[in-house]
Short mmCIF file of C-alpha atoms in Angstrom, two decimals:
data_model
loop_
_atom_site.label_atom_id
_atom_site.label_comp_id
_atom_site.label_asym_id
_atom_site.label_seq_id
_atom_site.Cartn_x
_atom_site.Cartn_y
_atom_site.Cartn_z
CA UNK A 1 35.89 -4.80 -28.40
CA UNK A 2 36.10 -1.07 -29.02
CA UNK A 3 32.93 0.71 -27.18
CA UNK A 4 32.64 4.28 -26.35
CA UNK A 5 31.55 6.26 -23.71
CA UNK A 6 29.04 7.62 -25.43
CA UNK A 7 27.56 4.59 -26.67
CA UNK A 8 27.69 3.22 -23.32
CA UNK A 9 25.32 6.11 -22.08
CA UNK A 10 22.93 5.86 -24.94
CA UNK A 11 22.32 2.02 -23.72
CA UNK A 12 22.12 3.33 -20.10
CA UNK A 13 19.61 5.81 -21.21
CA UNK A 14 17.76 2.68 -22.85
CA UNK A 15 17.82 0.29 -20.00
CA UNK A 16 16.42 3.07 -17.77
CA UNK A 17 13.45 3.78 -19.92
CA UNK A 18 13.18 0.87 -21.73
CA UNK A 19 12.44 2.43 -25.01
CA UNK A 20 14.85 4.16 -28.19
CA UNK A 21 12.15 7.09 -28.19
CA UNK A 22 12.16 7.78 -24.46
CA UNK A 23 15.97 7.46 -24.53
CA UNK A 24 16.07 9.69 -27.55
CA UNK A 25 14.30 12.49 -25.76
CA UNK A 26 16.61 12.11 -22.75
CA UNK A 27 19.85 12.70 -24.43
CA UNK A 28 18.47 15.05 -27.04
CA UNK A 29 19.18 12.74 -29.78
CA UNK A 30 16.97 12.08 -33.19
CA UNK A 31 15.72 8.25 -32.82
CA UNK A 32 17.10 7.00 -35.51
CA UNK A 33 20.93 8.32 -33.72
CA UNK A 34 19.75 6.02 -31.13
CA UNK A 35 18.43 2.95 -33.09
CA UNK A 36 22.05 3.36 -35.18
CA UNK A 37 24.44 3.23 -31.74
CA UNK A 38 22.29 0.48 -30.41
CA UNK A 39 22.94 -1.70 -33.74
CA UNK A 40 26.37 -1.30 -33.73
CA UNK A 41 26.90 -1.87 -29.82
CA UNK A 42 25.14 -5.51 -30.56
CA UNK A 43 27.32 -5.71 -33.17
CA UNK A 44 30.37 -5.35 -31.14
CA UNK A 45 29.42 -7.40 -28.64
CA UNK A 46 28.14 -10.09 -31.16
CA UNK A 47 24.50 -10.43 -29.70
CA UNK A 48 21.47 -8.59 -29.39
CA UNK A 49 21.43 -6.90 -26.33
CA UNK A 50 17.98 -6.05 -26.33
CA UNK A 51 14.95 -7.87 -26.68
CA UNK A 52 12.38 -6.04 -28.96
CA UNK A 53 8.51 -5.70 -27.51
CA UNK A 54 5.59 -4.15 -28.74
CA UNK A 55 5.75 -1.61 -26.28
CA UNK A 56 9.59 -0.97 -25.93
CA UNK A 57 12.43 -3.13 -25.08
CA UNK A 58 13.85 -5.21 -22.29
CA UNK A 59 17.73 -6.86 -21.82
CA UNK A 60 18.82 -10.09 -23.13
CA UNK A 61 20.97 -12.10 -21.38
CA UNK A 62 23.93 -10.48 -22.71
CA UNK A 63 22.39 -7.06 -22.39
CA UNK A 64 22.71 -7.77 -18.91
CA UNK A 65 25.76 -8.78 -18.09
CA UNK A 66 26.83 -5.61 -20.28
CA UNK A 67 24.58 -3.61 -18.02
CA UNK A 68 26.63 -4.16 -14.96
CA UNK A 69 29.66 -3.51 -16.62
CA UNK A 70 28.19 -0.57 -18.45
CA UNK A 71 27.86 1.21 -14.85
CA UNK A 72 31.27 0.56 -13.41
CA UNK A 73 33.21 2.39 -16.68
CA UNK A 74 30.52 5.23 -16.52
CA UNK A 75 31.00 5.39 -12.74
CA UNK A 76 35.22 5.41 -13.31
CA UNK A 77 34.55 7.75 -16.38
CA UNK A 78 32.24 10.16 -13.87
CA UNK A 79 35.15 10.31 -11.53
CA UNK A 80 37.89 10.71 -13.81
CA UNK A 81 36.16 14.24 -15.62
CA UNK A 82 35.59 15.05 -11.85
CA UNK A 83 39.22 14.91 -10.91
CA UNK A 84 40.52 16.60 -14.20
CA UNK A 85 38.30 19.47 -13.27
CA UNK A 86 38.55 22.34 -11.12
CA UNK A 87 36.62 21.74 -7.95
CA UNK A 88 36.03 24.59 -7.24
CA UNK A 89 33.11 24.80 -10.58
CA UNK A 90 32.55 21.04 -10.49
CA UNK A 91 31.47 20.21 -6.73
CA UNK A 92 30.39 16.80 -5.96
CA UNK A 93 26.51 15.70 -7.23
CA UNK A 94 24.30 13.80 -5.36
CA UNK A 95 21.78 12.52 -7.63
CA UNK A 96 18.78 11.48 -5.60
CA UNK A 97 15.49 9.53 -7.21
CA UNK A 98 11.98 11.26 -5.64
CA UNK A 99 8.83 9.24 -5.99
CA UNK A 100 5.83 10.98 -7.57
CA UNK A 101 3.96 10.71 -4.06
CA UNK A 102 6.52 12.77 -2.39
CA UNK A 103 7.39 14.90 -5.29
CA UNK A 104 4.58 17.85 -5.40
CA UNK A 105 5.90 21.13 -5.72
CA UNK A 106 6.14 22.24 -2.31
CA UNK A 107 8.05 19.20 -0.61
CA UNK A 108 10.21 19.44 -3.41
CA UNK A 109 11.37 22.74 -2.79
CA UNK A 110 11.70 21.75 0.98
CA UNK A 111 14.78 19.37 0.25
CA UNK A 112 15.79 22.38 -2.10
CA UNK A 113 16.10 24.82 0.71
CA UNK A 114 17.39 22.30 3.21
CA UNK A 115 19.78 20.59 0.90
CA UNK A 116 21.38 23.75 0.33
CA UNK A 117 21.81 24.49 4.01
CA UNK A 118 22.94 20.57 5.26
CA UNK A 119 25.06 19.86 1.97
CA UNK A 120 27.56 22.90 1.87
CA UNK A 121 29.91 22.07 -1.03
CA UNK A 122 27.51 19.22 -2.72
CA UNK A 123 25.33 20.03 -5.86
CA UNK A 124 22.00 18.00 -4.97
CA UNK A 125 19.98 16.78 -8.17
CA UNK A 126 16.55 15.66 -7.91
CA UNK A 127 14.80 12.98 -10.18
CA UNK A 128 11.03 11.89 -10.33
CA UNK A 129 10.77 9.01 -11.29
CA UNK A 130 8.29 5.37 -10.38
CA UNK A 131 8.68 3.50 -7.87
CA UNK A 132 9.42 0.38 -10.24
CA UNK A 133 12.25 2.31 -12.04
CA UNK A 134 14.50 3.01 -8.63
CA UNK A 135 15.89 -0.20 -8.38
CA UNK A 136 16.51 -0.24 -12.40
CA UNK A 137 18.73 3.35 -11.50
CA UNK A 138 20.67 1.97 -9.04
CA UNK A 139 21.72 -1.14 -10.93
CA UNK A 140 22.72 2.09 -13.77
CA UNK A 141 24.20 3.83 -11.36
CA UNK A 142 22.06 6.59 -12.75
CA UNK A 143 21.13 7.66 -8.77
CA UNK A 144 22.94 7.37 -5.57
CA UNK A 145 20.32 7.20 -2.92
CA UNK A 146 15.91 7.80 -3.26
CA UNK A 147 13.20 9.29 -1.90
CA UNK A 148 10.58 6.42 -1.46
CA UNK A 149 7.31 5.29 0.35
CA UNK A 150 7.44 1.89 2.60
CA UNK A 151 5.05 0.14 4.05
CA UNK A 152 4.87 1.17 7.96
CA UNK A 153 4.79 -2.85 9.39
CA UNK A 154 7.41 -4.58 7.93
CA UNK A 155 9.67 -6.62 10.08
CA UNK A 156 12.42 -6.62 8.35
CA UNK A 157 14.19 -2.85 7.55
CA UNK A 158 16.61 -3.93 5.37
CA UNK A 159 14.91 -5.99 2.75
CA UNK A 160 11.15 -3.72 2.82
CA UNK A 161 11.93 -2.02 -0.12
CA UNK A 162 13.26 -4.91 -2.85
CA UNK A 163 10.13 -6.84 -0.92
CA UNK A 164 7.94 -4.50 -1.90
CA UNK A 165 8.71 -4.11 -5.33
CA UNK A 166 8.57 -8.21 -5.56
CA UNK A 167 12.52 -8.22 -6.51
CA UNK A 168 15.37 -10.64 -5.57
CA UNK A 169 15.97 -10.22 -1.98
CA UNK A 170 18.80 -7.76 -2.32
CA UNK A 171 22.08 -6.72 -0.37
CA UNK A 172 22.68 -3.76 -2.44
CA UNK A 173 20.49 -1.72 -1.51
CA UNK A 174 20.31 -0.44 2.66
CA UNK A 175 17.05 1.70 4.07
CA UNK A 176 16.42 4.72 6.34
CA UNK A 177 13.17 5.43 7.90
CA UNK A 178 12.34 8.86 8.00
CA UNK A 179 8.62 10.09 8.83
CA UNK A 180 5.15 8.50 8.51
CA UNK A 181 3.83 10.38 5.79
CA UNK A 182 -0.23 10.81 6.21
CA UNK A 183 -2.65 10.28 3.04
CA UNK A 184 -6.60 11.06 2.92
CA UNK A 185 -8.71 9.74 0.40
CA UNK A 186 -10.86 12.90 -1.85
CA UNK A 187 -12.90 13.33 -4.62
CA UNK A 188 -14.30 16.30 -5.88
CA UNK A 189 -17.20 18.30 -3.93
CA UNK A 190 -19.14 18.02 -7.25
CA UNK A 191 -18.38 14.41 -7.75
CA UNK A 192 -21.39 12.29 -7.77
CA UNK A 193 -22.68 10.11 -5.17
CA UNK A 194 -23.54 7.36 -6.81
CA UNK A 195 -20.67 7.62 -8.82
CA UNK A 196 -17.82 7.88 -6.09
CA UNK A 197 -15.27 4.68 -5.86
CA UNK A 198 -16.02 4.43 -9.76
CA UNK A 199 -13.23 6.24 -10.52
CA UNK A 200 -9.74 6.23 -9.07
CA UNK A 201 -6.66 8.28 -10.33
CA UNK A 202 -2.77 7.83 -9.25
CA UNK A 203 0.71 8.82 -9.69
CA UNK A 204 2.63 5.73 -9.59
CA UNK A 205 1.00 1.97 -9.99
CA UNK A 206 4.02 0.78 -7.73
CA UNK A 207 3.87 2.68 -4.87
CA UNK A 208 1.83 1.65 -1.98
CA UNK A 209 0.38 4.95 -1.15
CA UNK A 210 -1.11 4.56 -4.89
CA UNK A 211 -2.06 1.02 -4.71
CA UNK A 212 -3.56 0.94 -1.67
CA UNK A 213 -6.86 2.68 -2.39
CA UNK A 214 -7.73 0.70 -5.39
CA UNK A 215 -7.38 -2.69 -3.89
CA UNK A 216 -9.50 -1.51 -1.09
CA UNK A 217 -12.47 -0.05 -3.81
CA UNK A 218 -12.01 -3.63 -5.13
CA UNK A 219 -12.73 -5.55 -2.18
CA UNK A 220 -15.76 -2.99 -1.23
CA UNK A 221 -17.49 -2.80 -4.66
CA UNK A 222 -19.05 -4.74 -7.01
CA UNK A 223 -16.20 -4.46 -9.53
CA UNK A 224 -12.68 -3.03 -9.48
CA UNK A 225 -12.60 0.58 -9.90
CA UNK A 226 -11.64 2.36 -13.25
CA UNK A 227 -7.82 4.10 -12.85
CA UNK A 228 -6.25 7.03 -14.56
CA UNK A 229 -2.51 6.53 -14.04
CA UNK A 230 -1.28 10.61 -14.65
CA UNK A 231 2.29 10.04 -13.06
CA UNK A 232 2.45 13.45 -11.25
CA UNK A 233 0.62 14.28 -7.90
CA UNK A 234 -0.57 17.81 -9.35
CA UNK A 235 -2.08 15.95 -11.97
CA UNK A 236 -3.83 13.53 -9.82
CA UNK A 237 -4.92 16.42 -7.43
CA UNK A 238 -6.25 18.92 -10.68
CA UNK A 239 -7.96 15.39 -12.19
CA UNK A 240 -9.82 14.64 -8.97
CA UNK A 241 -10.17 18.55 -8.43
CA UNK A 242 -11.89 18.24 -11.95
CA UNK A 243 -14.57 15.30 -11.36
CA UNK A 244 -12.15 12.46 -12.83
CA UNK A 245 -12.13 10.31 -9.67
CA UNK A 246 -11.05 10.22 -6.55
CA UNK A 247 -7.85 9.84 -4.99
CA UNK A 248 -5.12 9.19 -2.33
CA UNK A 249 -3.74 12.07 -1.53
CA UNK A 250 -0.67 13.47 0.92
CA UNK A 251 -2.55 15.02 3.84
CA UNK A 252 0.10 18.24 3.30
CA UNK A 253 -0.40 18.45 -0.51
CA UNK A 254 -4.60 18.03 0.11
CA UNK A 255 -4.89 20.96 3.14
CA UNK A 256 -1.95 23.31 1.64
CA UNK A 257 -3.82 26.81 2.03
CA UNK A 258 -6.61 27.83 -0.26
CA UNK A 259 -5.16 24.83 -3.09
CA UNK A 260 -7.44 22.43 -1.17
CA UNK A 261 -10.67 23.83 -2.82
CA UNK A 262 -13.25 21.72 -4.47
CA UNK A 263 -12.12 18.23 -2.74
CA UNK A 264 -13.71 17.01 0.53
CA UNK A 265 -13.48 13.18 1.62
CA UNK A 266 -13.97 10.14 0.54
CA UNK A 267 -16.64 9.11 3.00
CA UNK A 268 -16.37 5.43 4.16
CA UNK A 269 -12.18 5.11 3.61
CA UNK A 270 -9.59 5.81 6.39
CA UNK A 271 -7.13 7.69 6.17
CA UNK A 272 -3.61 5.34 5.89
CA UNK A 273 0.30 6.18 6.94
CA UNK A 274 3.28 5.02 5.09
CA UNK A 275 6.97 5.75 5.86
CA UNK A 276 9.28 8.30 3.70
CA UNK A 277 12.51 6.09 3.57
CA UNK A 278 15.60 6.73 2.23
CA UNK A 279 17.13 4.23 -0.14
CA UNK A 280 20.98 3.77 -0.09
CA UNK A 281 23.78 1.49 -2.26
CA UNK A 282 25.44 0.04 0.79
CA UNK A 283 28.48 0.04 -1.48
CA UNK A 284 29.12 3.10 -2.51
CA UNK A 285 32.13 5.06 -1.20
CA UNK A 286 31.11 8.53 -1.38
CA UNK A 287 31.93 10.04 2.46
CA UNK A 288 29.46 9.12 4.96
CA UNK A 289 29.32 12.90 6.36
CA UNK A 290 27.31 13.20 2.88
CA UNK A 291 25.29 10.45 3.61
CA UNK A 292 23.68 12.07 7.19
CA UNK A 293 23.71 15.24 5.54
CA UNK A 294 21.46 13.99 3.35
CA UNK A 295 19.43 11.60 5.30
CA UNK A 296 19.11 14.77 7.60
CA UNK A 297 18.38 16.98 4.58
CA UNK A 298 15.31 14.69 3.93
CA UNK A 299 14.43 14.04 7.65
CA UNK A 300 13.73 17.80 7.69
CA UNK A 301 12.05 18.40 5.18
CA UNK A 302 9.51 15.19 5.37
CA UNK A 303 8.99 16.05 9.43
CA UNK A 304 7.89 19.66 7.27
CA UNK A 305 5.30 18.19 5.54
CA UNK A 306 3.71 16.60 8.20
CA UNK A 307 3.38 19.41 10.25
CA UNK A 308 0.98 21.80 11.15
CA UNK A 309 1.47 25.07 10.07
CA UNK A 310 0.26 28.85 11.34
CA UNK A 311 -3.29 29.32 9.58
CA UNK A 312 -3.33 26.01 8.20
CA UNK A 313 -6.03 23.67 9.39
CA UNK A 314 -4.90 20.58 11.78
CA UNK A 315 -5.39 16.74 11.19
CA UNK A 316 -7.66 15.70 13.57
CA UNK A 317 -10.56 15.49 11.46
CA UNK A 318 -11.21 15.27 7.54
CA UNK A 319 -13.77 17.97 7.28
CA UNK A 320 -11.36 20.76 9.34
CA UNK A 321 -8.60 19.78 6.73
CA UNK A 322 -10.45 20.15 3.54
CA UNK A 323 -12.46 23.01 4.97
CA UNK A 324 -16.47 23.79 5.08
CA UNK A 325 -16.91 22.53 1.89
CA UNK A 326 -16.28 19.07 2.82
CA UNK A 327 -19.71 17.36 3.91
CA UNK A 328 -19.74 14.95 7.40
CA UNK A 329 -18.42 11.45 6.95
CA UNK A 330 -21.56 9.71 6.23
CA UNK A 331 -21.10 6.66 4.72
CA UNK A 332 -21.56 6.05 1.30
CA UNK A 333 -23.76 2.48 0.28
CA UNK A 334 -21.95 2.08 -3.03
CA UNK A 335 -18.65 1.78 -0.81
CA UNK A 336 -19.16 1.04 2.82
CA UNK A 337 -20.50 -2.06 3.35
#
């Protein structure tokens, strides 16, 4: 069996997204480059590989075990171009998976600026991406560590994340707790009353923070709530800034200076917490000085977001965060009960 590196990434590529298209657009290549390397991998190995939906694709049995392997000989490949290069213009990457909740512009460019400071010597590369596909990118070895919300009362730390994601219990995978990261439910200031709960829009269907405000329209309406998935937290705050809904936002993202205008609360829902956790392979064998630079690296700049700063309203109320647009806290019939 003869198979190439290249061919190897295209059905990385795949895996990851689950689709020749999405894969296509990745790598830059036409579809039909794709659809011809994929064909003549299962040939090679003698068996489909992938199993053809309506919607995409998803591994066989075979596809599988060739996944595993797939990320070892990229891994070795990865660290054989490394050592053939000069080190000085190839330092060491650190490839780290954001979810969309914790991936607005502003917290991004906090691990930016930090990153650059804690990782001397260490090119950091950041990827949005759901929380469903993190696990996917570790099994690639497409990331080496993630950015991810938890829920703040589990018992056990080193299985809350594959539990959470309703995975195998896995041993691969090792967590950090960081910071409780605030969210406040908002709708629009022109949204309308009768109308509010109605409408929900999110970034990610997987992640907690996202989840959470559905399920609890659900059990305090009628019906379950309409949602507009958007998969960016600027697009859920400009959609619910808009009229669209209402959503869960991060308290830093909702009360960041003048950006905040035309949202007030959602009257009758709490405000929650969740925790920014870091995600680690507990086997890789990069040095473990880059492991606390990072973990400190995202400490930082998560403790940042959470903060108070100069000229920026405080959290002790929903109407002083969104401003005096934002009406009292009156409950609302058509969701309180």
């Amino acid at each position: 069996m003869d198979i190439d590196a290249r061919t190897l990434r295209t059905f990385r590529e795949v895996t990851l997204t689950g689709s020749f298209t999405q894969a296509a657009r990745r790598l830059g290549y036409s579809q039909s480059s794709v659809t011809a390397q994929m064909r003549a991998l299962e040939r090679q190995v003698g068996e489909p590989v992938f199993e053809r939906l309506p919607n995409g694709v998803r591994l066989t049995r075979a596809g599988t075990v060739l996944c595993d392997y797939a990320r070892q000989i990229l891994t070795l490949v990865g660290e054989m171009e490394t050592a053939l290069r000069r080190p000085a213009a190839n330092p060491p990457r650190l490839t780290v998976g954001i979810v969309p909740a914790l991936a607005y512009g502003q917290q991004l460019a906090r691990v930016t600026h930090i990153g650059r400071r804690l990782l001397s010597g260490v090119q950091l590369a950041l990827r949005v991406m759901g929380t469903a596909e993190v696990h996917d990118a570790f099994r690639a070895g497409a990331i080496d560590g993630a950015l991810v919300l938890t829920v703040v009362d589990a018992e056990d730390p080193a299985v809350r994340f594959a539990d959470q994601l309703h995975t195998e219990r896995s041993d691969e995978l090792t967590e950090v707790r960081l910071q409780e990261v605030e969210f406040i439910p908002v709708t629009s200031v022109g949204h309308r009353r009768g109308n509010l709960g109605r409408q929900v829009v999110i970034a990610d269907p997987d992640c907690p923070s996202q989840r959470w405000l559905p399920e609890f329209l659900r059990l305090r309406c009628d019906s379950p709530p309409e949602i507009h998935e958007l998969g960016s937290m600027a697009g859920v705050r400009a959609a619910t800034q808009s009229g669209l809904g209402c959503a869960m936002l991060p308290m830093a993202l909702a009360a960041s200076h003048q950006e905040a205008g035309g949202l007030r609360p959602l009257p009758g829902v709490p405000r929650m917490r969740w925790n920014a956790s870091l995600v680690l392979g507990r086997s890789d064998t990069r040095p473990a000085l880059d492991w606390q630079n990072l973990t400190e690296t995202l400490r930082q700049a998560t403790a940042l977001s959470c903060a108070v700063h100069p000229g920026e309203p405080g959290p002790a109320s929903p109407v002083d965060v969104l401003g005096d647009a934002a009406p009292a806290l009156d409950p609302d019939p058509s969701i309180a009960s």
